[in-house]
Tab-separated table of C-alpha atoms in Angstrom:
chain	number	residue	atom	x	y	z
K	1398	UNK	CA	81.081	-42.810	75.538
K	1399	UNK	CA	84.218	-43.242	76.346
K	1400	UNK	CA	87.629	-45.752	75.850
K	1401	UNK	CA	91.069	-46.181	76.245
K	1402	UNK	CA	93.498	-47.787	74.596
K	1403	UNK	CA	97.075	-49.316	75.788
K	1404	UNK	CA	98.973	-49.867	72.674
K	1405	UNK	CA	101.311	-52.106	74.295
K	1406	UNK	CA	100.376	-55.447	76.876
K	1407	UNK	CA	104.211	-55.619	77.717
K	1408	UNK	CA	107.027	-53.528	77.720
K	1409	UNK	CA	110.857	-54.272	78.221
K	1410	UNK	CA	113.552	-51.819	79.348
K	1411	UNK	CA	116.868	-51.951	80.493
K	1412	UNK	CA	117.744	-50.362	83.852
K	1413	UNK	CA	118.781	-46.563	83.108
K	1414	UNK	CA	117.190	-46.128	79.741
K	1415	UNK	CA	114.375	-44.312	78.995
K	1416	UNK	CA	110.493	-45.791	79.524
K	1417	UNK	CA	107.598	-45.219	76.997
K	1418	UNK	CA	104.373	-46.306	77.752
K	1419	UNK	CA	101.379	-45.571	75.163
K	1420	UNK	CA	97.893	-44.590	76.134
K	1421	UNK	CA	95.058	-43.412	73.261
K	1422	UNK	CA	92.075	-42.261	74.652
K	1423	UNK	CA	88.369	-41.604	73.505
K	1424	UNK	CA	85.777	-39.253	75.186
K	1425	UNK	CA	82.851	-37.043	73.872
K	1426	UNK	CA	84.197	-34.127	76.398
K	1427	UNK	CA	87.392	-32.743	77.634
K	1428	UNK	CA	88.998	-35.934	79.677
K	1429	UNK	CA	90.544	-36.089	82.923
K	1430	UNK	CA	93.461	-38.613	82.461
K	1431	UNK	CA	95.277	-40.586	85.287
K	1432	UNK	CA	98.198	-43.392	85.123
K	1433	UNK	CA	98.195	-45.455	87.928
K	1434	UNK	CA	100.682	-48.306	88.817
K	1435	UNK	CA	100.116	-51.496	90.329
K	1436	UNK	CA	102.862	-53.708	92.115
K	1437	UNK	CA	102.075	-57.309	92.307
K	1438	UNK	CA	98.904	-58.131	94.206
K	1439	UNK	CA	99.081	-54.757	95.196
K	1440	UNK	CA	96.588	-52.287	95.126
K	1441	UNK	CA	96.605	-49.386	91.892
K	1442	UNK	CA	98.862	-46.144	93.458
K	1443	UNK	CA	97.772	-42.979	91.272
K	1444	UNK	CA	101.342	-41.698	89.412
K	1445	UNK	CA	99.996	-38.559	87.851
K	1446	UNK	CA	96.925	-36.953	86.596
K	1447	UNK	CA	95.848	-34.788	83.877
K	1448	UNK	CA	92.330	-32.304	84.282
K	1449	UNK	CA	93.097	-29.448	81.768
K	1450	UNK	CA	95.395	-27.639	83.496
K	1451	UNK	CA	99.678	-28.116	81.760
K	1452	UNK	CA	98.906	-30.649	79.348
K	1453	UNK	CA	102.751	-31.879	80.671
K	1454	UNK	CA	101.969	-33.460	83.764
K	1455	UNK	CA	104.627	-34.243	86.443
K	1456	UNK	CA	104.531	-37.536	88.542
K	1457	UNK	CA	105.810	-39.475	91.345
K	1458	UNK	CA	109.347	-41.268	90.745
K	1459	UNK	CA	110.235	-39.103	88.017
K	1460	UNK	CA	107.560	-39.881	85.666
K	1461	UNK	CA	105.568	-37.583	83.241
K	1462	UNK	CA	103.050	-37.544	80.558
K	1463	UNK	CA	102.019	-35.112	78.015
K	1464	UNK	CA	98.589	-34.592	76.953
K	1465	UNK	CA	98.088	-34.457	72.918
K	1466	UNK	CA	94.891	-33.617	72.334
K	1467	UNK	CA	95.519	-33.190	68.646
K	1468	UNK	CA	96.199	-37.299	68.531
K	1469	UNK	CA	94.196	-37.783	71.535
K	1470	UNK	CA	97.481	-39.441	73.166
K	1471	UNK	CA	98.224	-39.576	76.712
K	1472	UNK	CA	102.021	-41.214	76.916
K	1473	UNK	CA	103.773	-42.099	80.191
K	1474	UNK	CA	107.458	-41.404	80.362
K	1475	UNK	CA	110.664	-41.640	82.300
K	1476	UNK	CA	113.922	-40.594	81.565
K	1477	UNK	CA	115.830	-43.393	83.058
K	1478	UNK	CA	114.387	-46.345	84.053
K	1479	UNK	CA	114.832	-47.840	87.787
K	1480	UNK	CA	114.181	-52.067	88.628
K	1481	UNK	CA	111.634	-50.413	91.174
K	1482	UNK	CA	109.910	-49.555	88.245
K	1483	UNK	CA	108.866	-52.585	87.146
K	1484	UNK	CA	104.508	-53.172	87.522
K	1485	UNK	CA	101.973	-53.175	85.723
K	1486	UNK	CA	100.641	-49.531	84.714
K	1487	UNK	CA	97.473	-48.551	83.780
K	1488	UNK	CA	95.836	-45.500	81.979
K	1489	UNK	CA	92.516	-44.428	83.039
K	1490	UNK	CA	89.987	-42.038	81.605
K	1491	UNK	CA	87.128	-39.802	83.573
K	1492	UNK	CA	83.756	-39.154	82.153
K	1493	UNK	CA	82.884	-35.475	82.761
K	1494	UNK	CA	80.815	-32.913	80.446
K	1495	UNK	CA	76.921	-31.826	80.705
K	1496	UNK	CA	75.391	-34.853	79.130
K	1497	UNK	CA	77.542	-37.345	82.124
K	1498	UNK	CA	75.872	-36.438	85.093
K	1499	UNK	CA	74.038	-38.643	86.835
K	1500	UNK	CA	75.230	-42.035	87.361
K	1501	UNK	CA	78.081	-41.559	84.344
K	1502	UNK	CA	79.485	-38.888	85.802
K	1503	UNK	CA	83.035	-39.258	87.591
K	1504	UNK	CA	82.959	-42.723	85.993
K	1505	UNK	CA	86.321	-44.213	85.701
K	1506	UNK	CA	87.681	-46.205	82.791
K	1507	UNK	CA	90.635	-48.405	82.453
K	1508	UNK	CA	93.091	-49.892	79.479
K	1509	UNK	CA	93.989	-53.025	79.979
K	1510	UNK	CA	96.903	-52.048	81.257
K	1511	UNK	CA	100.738	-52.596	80.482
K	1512	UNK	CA	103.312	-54.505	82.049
K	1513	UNK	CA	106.855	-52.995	82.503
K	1514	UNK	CA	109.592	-55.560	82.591
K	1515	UNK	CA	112.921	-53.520	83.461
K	1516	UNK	CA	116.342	-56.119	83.175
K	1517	UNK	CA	119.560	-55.281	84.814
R	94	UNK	CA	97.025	-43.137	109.540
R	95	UNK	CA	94.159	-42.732	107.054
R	96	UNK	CA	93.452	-45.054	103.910
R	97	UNK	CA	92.014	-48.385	102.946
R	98	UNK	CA	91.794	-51.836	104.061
R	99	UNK	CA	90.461	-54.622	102.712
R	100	UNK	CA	90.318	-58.298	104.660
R	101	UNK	CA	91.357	-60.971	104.560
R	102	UNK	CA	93.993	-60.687	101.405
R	103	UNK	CA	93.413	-64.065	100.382
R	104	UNK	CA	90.602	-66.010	100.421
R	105	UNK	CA	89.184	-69.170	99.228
R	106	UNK	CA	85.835	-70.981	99.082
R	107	UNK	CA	84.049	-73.585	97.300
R	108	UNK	CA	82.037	-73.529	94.542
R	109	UNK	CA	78.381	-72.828	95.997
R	110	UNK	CA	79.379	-70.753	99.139
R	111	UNK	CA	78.673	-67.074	99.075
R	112	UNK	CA	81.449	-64.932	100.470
R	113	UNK	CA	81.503	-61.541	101.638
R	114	UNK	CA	84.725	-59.182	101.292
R	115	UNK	CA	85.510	-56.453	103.647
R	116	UNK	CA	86.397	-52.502	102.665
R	117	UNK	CA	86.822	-49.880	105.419
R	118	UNK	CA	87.901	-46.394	104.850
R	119	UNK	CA	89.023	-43.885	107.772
R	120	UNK	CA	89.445	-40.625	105.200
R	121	UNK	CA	85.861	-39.826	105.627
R	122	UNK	CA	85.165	-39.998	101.629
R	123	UNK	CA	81.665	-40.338	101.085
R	124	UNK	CA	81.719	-41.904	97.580
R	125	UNK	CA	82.847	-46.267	97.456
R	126	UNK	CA	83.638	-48.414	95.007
R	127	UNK	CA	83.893	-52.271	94.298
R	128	UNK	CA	86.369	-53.339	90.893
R	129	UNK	CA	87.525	-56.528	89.801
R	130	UNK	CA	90.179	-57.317	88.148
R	131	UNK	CA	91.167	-59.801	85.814
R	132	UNK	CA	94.438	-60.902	83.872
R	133	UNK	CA	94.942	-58.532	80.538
R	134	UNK	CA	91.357	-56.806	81.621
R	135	UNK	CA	92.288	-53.873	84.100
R	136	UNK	CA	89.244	-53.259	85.965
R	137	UNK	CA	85.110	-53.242	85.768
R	138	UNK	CA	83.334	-51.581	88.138
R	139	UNK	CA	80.992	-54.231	89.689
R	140	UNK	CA	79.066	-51.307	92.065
R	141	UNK	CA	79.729	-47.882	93.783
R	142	UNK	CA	78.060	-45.973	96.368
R	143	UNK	CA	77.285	-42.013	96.575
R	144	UNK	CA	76.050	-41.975	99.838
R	145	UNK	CA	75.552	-44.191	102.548
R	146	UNK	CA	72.035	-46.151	102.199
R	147	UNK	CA	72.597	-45.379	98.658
R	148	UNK	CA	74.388	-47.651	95.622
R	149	UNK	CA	74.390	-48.331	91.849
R	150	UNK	CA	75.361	-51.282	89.925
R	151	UNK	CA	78.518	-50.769	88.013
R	152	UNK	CA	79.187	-52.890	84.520
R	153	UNK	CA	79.679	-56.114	85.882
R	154	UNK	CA	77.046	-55.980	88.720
R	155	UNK	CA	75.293	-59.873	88.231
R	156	UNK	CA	76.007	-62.024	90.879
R	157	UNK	CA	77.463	-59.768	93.954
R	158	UNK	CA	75.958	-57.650	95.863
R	159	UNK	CA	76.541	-55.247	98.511
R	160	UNK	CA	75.318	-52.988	101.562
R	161	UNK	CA	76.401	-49.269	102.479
R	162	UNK	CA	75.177	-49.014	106.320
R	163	UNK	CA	77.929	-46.624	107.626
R	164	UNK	CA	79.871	-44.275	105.728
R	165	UNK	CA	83.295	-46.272	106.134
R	166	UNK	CA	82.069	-49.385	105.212
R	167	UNK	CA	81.010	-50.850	102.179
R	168	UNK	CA	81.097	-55.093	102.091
R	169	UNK	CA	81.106	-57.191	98.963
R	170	UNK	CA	79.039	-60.422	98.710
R	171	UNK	CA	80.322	-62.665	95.986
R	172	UNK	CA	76.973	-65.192	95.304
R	173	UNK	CA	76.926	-68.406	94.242
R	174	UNK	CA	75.017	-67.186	91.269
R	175	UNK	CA	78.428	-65.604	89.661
R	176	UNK	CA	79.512	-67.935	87.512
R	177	UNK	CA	83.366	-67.263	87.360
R	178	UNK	CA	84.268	-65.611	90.671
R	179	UNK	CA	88.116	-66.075	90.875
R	180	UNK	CA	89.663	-63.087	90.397
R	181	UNK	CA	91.056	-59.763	92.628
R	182	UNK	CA	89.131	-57.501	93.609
R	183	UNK	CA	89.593	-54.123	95.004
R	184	UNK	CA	87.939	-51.710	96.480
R	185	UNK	CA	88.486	-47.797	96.180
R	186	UNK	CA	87.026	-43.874	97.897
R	187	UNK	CA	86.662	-40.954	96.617
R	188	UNK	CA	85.758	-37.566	98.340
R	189	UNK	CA	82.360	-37.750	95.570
R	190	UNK	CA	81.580	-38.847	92.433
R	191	UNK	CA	84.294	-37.187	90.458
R	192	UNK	CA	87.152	-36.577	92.850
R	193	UNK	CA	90.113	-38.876	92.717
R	194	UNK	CA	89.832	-42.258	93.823
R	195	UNK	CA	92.617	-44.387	96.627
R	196	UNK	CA	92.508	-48.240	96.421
R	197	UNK	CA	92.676	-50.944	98.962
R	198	UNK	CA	95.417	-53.539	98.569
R	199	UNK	CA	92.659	-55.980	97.435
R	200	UNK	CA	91.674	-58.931	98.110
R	201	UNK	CA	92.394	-62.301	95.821
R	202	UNK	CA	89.483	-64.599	96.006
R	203	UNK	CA	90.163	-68.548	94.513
R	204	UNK	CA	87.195	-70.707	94.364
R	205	UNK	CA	87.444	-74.048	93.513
């Protein structure tokens, strides 16, 4: 089985400081992790992924995320944050492992996702 | 230019009606995809397709349907028997089950 968590539903930055966005995950095998963004009524774009390779995993637009699997934490971050930025981001798990083939196997599961507000 | 489209972007019907959304892919993935999405839910998977002639209900599968005749194509039929069928939905490829998936734009459905 596995889950993800979005510790936060919203999120407000001002333009040029830094953006944290918090992702926990759950899985019985070694995850492949994705953040995605999503403009309004927009379809999801894929931002970066993570499937065991750096654990620090470089993005589009300048943002990163670092795979912990010690706290099972996937975290989105920018430096600086741009109005562009502002959407609604979501963190997305991948089953994988021997006991997920089958129909469970590539399946992909979503937080409920968190909504960047950036002010001027 | 290769991707996703899904038609019409909005789309409304009464209560009752079945409706049928639209996904084509030119990027020659084999493996499809149907979400919805709700407010403060992210996404369910409602069904996905392997292989053309070939799909699987996803979570939320009760009350839609859906057909997988050609390889780029892969229509959603909203019934009458889902009982709360407002919402966006988007569709999404994948090279196969496994490989990264690309989204449509959507489509919003309102029925009233």
């Amino acid at each position: 089985a596995q889950s993800v968590t979005q510790l936060d539903s919203h999120v407000s930055v001002s333009e040029g400081t830094p953006v944290l966005l918090r992702c926990n995950y759950s899985s019985s095998y070694s995850p492949s992790l994705f953040w995605y963004v999503q403009h309004p009524n927009k379809g999801l774009q894929l931002l970066l992924k993570y499937t065991s390779a750096a654990t620090l995993v470089k993005g589009i637009n300048g943002f990163e995320a670092e795979f912990k699997k010690s706290e099972t934490s996937f975290h989105l971050t920018k430096p600086s944050a741009h109005m562009s930025d502002a959407a609604e981001y979501f963190c997305v798990v991948r089953s994988s492992g021997p006991n997920a083939g089958g129909t469970s196997y590539g399946k992909l599961t979503f937080g409920q996702g968190t909504i960047l507000t950036v002010h001027p | 230019d290769g991707g996703i489209t899904q038609s019409p972007k909005y789309l409304f019907r009464k209560e009752g009606q079945n409706v049928t959304l639209s996904c084509e892919q030119n990027l020659n993935h084999d493996a499809m995809y149907w979400y919805r999405q709700d407010p403060g839910q992210g996404l369910r998977l409602i069904y996905y397709s392997q292989i053309v002639n070939d799909f699987q209900k996803g979570d939320i599968a009760e009350g839609y349907s859906v057909s997988r005749e050609k390889k780029e194509s892969f229509p959603l039929t909203v019934t009458s028997a889902q009982k709360n069928p407002t919402a966006f939905y988007l569709c999404a490829s994948s090279k196969g089950q496994g490989f990264e998936q690309y989204f449509g734009p959507g489509t919003r459905l309102t029925v009233t």
